[in-house]
XYZ file of C-alpha atoms in Angstrom:
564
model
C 0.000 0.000 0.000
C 0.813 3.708 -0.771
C 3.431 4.621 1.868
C 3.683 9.006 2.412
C 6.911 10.520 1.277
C 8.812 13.637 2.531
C 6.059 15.918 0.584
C 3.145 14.064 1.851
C 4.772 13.951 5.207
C 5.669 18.316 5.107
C 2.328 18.971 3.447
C 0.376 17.264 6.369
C 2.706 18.163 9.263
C 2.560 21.969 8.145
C -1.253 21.406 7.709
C -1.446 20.646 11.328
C 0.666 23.315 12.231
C -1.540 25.650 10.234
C -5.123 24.329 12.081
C -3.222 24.257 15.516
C -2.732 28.377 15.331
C -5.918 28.551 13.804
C -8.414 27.278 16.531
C -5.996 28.521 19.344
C -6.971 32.276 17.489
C -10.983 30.914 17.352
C -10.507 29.973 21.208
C -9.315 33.156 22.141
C -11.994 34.852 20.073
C -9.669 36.459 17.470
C -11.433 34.724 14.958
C -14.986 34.761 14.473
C -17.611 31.476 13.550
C -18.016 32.460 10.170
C -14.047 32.931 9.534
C -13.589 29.389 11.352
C -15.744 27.565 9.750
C -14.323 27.153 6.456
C -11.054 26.295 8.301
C -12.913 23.895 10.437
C -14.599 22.295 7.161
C -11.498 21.864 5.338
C -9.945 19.950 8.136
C -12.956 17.739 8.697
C -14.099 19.389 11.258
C -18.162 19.742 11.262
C -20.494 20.961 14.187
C -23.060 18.473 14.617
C -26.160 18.190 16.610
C -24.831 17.147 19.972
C -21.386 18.189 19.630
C -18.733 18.551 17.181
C -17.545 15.583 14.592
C -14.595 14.707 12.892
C -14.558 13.306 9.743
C -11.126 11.094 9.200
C -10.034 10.562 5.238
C -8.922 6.815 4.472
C -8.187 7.367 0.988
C -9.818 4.556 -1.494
C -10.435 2.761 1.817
C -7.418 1.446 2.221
C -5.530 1.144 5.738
C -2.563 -0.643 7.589
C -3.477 -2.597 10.933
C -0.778 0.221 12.684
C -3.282 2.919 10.995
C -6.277 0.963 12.386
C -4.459 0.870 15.723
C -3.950 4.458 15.888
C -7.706 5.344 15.065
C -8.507 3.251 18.036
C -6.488 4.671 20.250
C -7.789 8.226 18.962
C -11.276 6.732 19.403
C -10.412 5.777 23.209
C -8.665 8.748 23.954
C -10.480 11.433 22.414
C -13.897 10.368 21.654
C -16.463 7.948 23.630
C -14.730 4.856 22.801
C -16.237 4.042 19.171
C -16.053 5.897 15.731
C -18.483 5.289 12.780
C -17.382 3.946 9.468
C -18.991 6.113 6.782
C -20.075 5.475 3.269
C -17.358 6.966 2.098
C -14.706 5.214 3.023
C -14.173 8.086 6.021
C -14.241 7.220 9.916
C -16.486 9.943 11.758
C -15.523 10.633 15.183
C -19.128 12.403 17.323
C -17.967 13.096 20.289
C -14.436 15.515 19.721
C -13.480 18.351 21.348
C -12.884 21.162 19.279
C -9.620 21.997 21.779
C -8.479 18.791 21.013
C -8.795 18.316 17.711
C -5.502 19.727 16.639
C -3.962 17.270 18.844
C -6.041 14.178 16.990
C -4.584 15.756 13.683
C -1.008 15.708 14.819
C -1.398 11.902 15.924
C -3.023 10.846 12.551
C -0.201 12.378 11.083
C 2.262 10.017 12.877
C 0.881 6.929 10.834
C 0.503 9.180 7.408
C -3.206 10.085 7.864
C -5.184 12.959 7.922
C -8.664 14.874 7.941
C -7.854 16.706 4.444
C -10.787 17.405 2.401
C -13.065 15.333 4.340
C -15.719 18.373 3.980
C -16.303 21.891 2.284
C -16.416 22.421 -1.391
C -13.504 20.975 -2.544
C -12.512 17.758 -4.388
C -13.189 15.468 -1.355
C -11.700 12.341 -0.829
C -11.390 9.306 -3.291
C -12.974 6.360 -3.185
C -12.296 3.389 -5.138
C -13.283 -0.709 -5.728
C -12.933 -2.107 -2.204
C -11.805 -5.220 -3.459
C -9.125 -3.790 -6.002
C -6.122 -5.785 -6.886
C -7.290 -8.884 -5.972
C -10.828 -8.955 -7.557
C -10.432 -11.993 -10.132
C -12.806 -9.858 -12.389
C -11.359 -6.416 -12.679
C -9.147 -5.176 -15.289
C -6.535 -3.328 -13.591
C -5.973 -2.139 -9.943
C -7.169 1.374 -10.023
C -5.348 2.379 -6.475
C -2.565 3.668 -8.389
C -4.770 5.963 -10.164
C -6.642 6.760 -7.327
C -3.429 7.795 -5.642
C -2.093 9.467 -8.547
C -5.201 11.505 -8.615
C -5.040 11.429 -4.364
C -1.653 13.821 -4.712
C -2.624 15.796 -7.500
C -5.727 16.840 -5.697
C -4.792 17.393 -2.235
C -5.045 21.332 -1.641
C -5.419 21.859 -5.388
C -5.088 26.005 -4.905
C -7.380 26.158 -7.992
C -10.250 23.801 -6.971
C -10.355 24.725 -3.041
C -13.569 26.349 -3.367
C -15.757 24.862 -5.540
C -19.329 25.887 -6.339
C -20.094 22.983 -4.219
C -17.856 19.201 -2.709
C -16.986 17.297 -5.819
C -16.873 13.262 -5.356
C -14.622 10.740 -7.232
C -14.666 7.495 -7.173
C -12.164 4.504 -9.215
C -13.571 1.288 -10.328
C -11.472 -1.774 -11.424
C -14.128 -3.561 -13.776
C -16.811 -3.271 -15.281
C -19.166 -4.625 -12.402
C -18.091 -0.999 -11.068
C -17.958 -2.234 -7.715
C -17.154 1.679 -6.590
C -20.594 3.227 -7.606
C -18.756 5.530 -10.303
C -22.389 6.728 -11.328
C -23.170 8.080 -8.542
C -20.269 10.274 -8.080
C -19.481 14.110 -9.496
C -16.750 12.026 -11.461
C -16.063 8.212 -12.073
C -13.164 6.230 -13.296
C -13.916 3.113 -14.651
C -10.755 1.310 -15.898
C -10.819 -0.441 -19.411
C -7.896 -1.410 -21.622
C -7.778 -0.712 -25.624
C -7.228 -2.911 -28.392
C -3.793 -2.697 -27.808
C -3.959 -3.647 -24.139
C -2.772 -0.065 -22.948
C -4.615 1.130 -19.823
C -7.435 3.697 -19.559
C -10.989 4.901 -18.144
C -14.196 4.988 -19.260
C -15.091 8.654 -17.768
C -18.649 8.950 -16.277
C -19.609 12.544 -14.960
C -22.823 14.493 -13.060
C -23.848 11.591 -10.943
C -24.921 11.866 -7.396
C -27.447 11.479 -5.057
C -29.178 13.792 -2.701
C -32.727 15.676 -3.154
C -31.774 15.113 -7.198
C -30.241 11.812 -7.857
C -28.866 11.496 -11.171
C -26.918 9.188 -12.263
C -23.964 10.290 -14.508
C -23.718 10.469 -17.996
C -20.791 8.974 -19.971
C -18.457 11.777 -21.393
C -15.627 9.960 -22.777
C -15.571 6.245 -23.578
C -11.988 5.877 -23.470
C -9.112 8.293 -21.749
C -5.753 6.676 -22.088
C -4.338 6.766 -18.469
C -1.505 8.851 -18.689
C -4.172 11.615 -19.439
C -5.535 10.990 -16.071
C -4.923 14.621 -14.853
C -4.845 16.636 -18.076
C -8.582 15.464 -18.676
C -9.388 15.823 -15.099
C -7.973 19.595 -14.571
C -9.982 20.245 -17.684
C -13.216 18.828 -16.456
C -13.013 20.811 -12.857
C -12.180 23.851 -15.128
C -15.770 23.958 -16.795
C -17.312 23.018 -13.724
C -15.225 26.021 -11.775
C -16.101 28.679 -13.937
C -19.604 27.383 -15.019
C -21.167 25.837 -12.327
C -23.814 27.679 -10.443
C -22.629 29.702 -7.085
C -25.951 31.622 -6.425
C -28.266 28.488 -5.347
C -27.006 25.930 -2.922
C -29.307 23.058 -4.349
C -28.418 23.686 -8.137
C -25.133 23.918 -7.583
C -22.871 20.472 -7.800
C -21.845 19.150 -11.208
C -24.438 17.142 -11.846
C -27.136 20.242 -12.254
C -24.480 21.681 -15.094
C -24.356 18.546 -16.607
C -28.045 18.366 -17.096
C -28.589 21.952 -17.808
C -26.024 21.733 -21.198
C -26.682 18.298 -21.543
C -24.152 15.305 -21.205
C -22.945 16.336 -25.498
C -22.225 19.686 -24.955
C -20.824 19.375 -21.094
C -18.176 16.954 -22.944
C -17.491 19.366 -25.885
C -16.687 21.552 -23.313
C -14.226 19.646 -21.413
C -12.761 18.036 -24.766
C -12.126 21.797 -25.526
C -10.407 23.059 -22.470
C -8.586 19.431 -22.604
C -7.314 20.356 -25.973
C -5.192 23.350 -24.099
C -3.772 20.809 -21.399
C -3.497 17.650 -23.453
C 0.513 15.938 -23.468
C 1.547 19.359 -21.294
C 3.177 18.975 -17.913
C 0.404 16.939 -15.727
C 1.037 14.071 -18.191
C 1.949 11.000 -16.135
C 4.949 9.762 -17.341
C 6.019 5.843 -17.390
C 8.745 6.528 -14.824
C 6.233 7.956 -12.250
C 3.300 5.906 -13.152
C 5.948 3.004 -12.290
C 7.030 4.488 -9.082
C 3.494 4.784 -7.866
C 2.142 1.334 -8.810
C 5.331 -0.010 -6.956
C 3.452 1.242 -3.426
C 1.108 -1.642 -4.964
C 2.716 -4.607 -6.005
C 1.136 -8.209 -4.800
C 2.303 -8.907 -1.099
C 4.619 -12.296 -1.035
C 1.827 -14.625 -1.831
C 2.839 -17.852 -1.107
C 1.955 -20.810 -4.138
C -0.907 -22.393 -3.009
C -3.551 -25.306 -4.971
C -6.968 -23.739 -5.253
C -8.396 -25.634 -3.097
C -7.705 -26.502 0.384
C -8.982 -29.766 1.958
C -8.969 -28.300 5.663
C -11.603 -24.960 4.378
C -13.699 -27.591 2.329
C -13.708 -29.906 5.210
C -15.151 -27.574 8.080
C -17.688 -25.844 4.969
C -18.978 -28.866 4.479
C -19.281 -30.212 8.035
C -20.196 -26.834 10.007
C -23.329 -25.113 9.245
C -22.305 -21.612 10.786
C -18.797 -21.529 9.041
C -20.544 -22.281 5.351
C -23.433 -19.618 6.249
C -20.235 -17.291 6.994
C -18.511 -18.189 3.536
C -21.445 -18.159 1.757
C -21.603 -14.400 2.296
C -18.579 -12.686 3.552
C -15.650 -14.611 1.770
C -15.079 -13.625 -1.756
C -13.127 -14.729 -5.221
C -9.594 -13.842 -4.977
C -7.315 -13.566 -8.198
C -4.477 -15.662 -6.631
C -5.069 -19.869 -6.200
C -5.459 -20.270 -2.631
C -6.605 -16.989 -1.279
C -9.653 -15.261 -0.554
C -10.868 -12.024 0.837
C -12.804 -11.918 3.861
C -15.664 -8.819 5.010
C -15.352 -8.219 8.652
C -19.009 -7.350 9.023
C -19.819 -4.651 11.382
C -24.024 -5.147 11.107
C -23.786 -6.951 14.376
C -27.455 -6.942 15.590
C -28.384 -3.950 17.874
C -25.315 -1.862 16.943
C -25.213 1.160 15.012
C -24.537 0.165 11.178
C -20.599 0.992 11.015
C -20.015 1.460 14.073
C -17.105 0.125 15.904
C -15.665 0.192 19.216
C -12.166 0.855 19.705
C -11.715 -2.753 21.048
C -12.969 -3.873 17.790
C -10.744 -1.587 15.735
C -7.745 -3.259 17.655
C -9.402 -6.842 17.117
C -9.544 -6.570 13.608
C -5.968 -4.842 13.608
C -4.662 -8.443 15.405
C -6.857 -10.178 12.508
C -5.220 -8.864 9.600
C -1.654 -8.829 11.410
C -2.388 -12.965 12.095
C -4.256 -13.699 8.758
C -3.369 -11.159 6.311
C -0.769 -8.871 5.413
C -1.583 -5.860 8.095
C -3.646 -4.838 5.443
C -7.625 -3.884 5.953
C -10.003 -1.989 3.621
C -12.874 -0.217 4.362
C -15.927 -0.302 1.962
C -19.159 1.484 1.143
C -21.032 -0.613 2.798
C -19.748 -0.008 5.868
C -17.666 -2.975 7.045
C -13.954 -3.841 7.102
C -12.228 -6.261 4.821
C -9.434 -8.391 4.925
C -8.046 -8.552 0.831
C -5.783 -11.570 1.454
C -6.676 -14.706 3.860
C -5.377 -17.932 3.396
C -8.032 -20.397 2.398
C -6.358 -22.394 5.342
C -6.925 -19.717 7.538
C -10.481 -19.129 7.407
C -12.209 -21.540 9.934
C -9.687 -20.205 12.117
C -10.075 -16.604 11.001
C -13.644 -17.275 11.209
C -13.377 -18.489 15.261
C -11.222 -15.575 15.908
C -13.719 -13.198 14.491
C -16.803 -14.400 16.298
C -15.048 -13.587 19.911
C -15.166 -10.230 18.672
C -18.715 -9.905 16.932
C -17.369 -8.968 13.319
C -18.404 -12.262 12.322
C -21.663 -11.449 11.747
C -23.086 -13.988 8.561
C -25.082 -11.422 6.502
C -23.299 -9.595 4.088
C -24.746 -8.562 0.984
C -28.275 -9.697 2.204
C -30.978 -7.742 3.917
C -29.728 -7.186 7.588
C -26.680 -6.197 6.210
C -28.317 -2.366 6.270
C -26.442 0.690 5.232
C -27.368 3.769 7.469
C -26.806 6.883 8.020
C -26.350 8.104 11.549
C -29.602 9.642 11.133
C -31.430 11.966 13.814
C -29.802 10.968 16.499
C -26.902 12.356 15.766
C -27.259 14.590 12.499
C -28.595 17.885 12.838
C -29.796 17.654 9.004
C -31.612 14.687 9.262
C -35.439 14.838 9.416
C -35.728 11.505 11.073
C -34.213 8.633 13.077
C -32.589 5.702 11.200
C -31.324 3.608 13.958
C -34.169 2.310 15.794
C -35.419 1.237 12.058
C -32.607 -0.767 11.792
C -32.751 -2.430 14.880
C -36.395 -3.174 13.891
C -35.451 -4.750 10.176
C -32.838 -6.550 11.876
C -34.833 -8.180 14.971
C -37.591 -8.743 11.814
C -35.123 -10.931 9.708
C -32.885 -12.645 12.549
C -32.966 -15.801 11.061
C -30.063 -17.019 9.112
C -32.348 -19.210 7.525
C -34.777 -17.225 6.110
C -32.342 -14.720 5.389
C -30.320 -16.846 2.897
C -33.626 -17.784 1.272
C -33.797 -14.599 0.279
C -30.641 -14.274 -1.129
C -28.891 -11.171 -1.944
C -31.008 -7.674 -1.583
C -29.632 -4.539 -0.336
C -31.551 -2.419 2.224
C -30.208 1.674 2.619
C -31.532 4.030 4.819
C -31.412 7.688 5.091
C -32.615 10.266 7.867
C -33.046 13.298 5.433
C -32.547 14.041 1.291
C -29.144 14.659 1.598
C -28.951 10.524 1.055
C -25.958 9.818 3.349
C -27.332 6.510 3.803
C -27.812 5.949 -0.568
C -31.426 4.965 -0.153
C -31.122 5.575 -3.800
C -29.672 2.719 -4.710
C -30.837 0.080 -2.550
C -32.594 -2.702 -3.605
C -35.102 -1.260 -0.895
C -35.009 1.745 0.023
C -36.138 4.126 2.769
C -35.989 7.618 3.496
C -36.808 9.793 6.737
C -39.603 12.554 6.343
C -40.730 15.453 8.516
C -44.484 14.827 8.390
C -46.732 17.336 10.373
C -43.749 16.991 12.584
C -43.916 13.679 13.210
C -41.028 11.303 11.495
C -41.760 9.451 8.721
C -40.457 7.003 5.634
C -40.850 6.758 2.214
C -40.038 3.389 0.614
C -37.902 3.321 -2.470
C -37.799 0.218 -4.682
C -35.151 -0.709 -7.933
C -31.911 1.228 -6.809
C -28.514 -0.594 -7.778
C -25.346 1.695 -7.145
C -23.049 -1.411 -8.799
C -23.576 -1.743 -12.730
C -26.389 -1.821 -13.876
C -26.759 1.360 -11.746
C -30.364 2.526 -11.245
C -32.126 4.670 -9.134
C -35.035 3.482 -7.210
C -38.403 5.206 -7.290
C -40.712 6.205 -4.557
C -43.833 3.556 -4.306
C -46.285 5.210 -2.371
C -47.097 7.471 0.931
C -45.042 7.398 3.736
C -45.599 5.114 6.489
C -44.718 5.501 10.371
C -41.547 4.241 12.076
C -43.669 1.804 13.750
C -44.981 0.237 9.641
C -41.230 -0.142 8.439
C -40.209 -3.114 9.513
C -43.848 -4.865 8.053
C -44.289 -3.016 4.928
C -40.310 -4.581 4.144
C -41.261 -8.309 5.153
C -44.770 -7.659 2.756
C -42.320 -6.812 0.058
C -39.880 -9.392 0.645
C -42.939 -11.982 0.773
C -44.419 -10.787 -2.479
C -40.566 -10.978 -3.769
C -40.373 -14.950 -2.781
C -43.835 -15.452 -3.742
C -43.026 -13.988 -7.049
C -39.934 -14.873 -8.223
C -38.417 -17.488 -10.363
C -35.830 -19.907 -8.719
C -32.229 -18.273 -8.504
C -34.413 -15.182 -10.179
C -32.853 -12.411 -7.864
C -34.717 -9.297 -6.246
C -33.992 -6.724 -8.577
C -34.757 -9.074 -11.495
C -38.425 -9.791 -10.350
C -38.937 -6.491 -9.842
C -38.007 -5.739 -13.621
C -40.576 -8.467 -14.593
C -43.590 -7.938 -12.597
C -43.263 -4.099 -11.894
C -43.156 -1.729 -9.145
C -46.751 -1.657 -9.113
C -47.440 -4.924 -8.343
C -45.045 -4.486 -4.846
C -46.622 -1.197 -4.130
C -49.831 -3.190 -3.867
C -48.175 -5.764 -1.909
C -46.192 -3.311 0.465
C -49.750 -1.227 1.171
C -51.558 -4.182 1.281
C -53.972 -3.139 -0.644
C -56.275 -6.212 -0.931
C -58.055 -5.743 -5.112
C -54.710 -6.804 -6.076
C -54.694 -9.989 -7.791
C -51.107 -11.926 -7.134
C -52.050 -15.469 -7.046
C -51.958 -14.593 -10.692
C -48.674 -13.281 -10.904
C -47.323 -16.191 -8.158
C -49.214 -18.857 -10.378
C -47.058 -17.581 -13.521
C -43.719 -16.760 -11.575
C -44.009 -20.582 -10.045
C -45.363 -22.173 -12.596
């Protein structure tokens, strides 16, 4: 993994010099709120409902197990003993003291982190494929690229105040495990004819009060144009993006206003001035940053292991765990392992600094020290032994991040919601706790296979209830909370975004309205036919029926022909 050099090391260290000065002059009231605050916000510093938060980068979600240690000990020491993993890759401390804070930079520093760009309008920080480099179906690792674009971004004089934050996000393959469509600007890696590397550029996606998903604007950028193309494309959106109205003003509105053709002609013009000039990456430094990269000492190993097949075949738990949280890996022997942190009545994300350490000792024991953390809120381990996982899988358990349900429905993505936020309009957690107590059983919940569930407390879609298989959103009604259900969002390819079914329902509906449109789902699908796929078929009317029981409906019909 990427490893900080003397520039990354100044730029940081004189970063935390700079914020130290800056809220000792705020304490001592020689700066005002509204000249701290964009100081505050460009050090990831936000003022929250209850108290102040933190919001810690982890570029492309990638950390070391001495990292991990570090944000545990932060967490201990500085905070109420547990940080929240965010859909972004970030970790968000609630509970920091603003007096303190410059103290938490200077120790995140020590282990080459920071709280850079975590907030403001500014290019904020990347996210990327949490599986990359060992996914057996991507094309190329796209951390380099990430990183690449990482350094070139980081306190970017030109693109420090943007007419609003500007997301990126890398994807390996073409399954586009890192939601490029739903970011201001995706990366999705492809390879010409000729086998040299390169990106399939998506831009104006994102989600929020107007999720959009973006629009394709160049099918293939050779690589070493990575930056060229990219200081173009923040260019138009600079100088032409709106400044006068808050909620028309991210990349996605200009996009739509010119239209995806014309937005592109744009770019391709202002690329035409930068094109082969001095942000070109070379083959020298594109070498000397994929180096940070290269394949840990994998040892040569058959592809199957009789002691894993043994215990999946002869221990129910352990082949409930593999069936969902161990995935493909590239090289004969290995797999990657999620270290789920959905444990039933915690926060989704959420994790104790005990359990930061835990999984710290996991991927120092069964790993390389290496962890990443993904959108959907959990930790991963990229390389485990296939040897090593009934063991890993023991170890994990004593420490509850062996929880057996990623990918399916208790495996809910959540925003802090009102409990914490001051934006949100409603509480997300309690619903959780409610879906989850609703679908405890392992049994039922591998009948229903995979099916995302998101959840958001307000518009501003922290949670991506956009692009769940179900989603839900948190209303203000009469001033009582409430939730909209959202059906038919995918963030991976083919991204969609899900539509509104009907009124909103009460806190107290949630957790039946989801088990009536699960149960329509099994009732209605074909076998292996998977959620979003019966959805397609039958329509979203025929669930909105089901999840408002509304009784003239006629689906013994539609179960007669999906079982028959």
């Amino acid at each position: 993994m990427y490893a900080y050099n003397d520039i990354d090391r100044r730029i940081v260290a004189e970063r935390v010099t700079q914020f130290r000065d800056q809220t000792r002059r705020y304490l001592a009231g020689e700066l005002t709120e509204d000249q701290f605050r964009p100081l505050r916000l460009q050090n990831g510093l936000y003022y929250e409902k209850h108290n102040p938060l933190l919001r810690i980068a982890i570029p492309y979600g990638q950390l070391s197990s001495k990292q991990l240690r570090t944000l545990a000990r932060i967490t201990r020491i500085y905070d109420r003993g547990y940080g929240h993993f965010t859909t972004r890759h970030n970790l968000q401390l609630n509970w920091v003291r603003v007096d303190r804070v410059p103290e938490i930079l200077a120790e995140l520093a020590e282990v080459d982190m920071h709280s850079i760009q975590s907030c403001g309008n500014c290019i904020r920080v990347v996210t990327a494929d949490p599986l990359a480099g060992v996914s057996p179906s991507e094309i190329a690792d796209p951390r380099p690229w990430a990183e690449l674009f990482r350094q070139w971004a980081t306190l970017h004089p030109e693109f420090a105040t943007l007419p609003r934050k500007f997301k990126v996000a890398f994807s390996g393959g073409p399954d586009d495990a890192a939601s490029t469509r739903i970011h201001d600007l995706g990366f999705e890696m492809l390879k010409d004819t000729a086998g040299n590397p390169g990106f399939r550029v998506w831009a104006g996606g994102g989600l929020g009060r107007t999720p959009i998903l973006g629009r394709m604007v160049r099918d293939f950028l050779p690589a070493a144009e990575l930056l060229n193309y990219s200081e173009a494309l923040l260019r138009v959106y600079n100088l032409q993006g709106r400044r006068d109205n808050l909620y028309k003003s991210r990349l996605k509105v200009l996009v739509q206003s010119l239209g995806a053709e014309e937005f592109s002609r744009r770019v391709e013009a202002e690329w035409t001035h930068l094109r082969g000039g001095p942000l070109t990456l070379t083959p020298e430094r594109i070498a000397a940053v994929m180096a940070h990269f290269a394949a840990p000492a994998y040892e040569n190993l058959p592809h199957c292991d009789a002691r894993f097949e043994l215990a999946r075949r002869s221990d129910k738990g352990f082949a409930a765990w593999v069936a969902s949280n161990v995935h493909a890996h590239r090289v004969p022997g290995y797999a990657a392992v999620t270290l789920s942190l959905k444990r039933p009545g915690k926060a989704p994300g959420d994790a104790s600094a005990q359990t930061m350490e835990a999984a710290a000792d996991l991927a120092e024991r069964f790993g390389f020290g290496e962890l990443r953390t993904s959108q959907t809120q959990n930790l991963i381990l990229p390389d485990v032994k296939k040897s090593d996982l009934y063991n890993l899988w023991q170890e994990a358990k004593k420490f509850g991040l062996a929880t057996a349900t990623v990918g399916l429905l208790a495996d809910v993505v959540a925003c802090p919601g009102g409990d914490y936020c001051s934006l949100a309009y409603a509480r997300t957690l309690p619903v959780v706790a409610e879906i989850q107590a609703r679908f405890s059983s392992q049994t039922e919940l591998a009948d229903i296979g995979p099916l995302r569930l998101n959840i958001s407390g307000c518009v501003n879609a922290c949670g991506h209830h956009h692009v769940g298989d179900i989603g839900i959103l948190g209303i203000n009604k009469a001033g009582e909370e409430h939730y909209q259900i959202i059906l038919g969002g995918r963030s991976t390819a083919p991204a969609a975004i899900g539509k509104v079914i009907g009124p909103s329902v009460s806190a107290a509906e949630v957790p039946e309205v989801v088990a009536r449109i699960v149960a329509h789902y099994r009732a209605c699908r074909y076998p292996k036919e998977n959620f979003s796929d019966t959805l397609r078929r039958i329509g979203i009317s025929s669930f909105m029926s089901a999840a408002y029981a509304i009784e003239e409906q006629t689906f013994d019909n539609e179960r007669e022909v999906a079982n028959g």
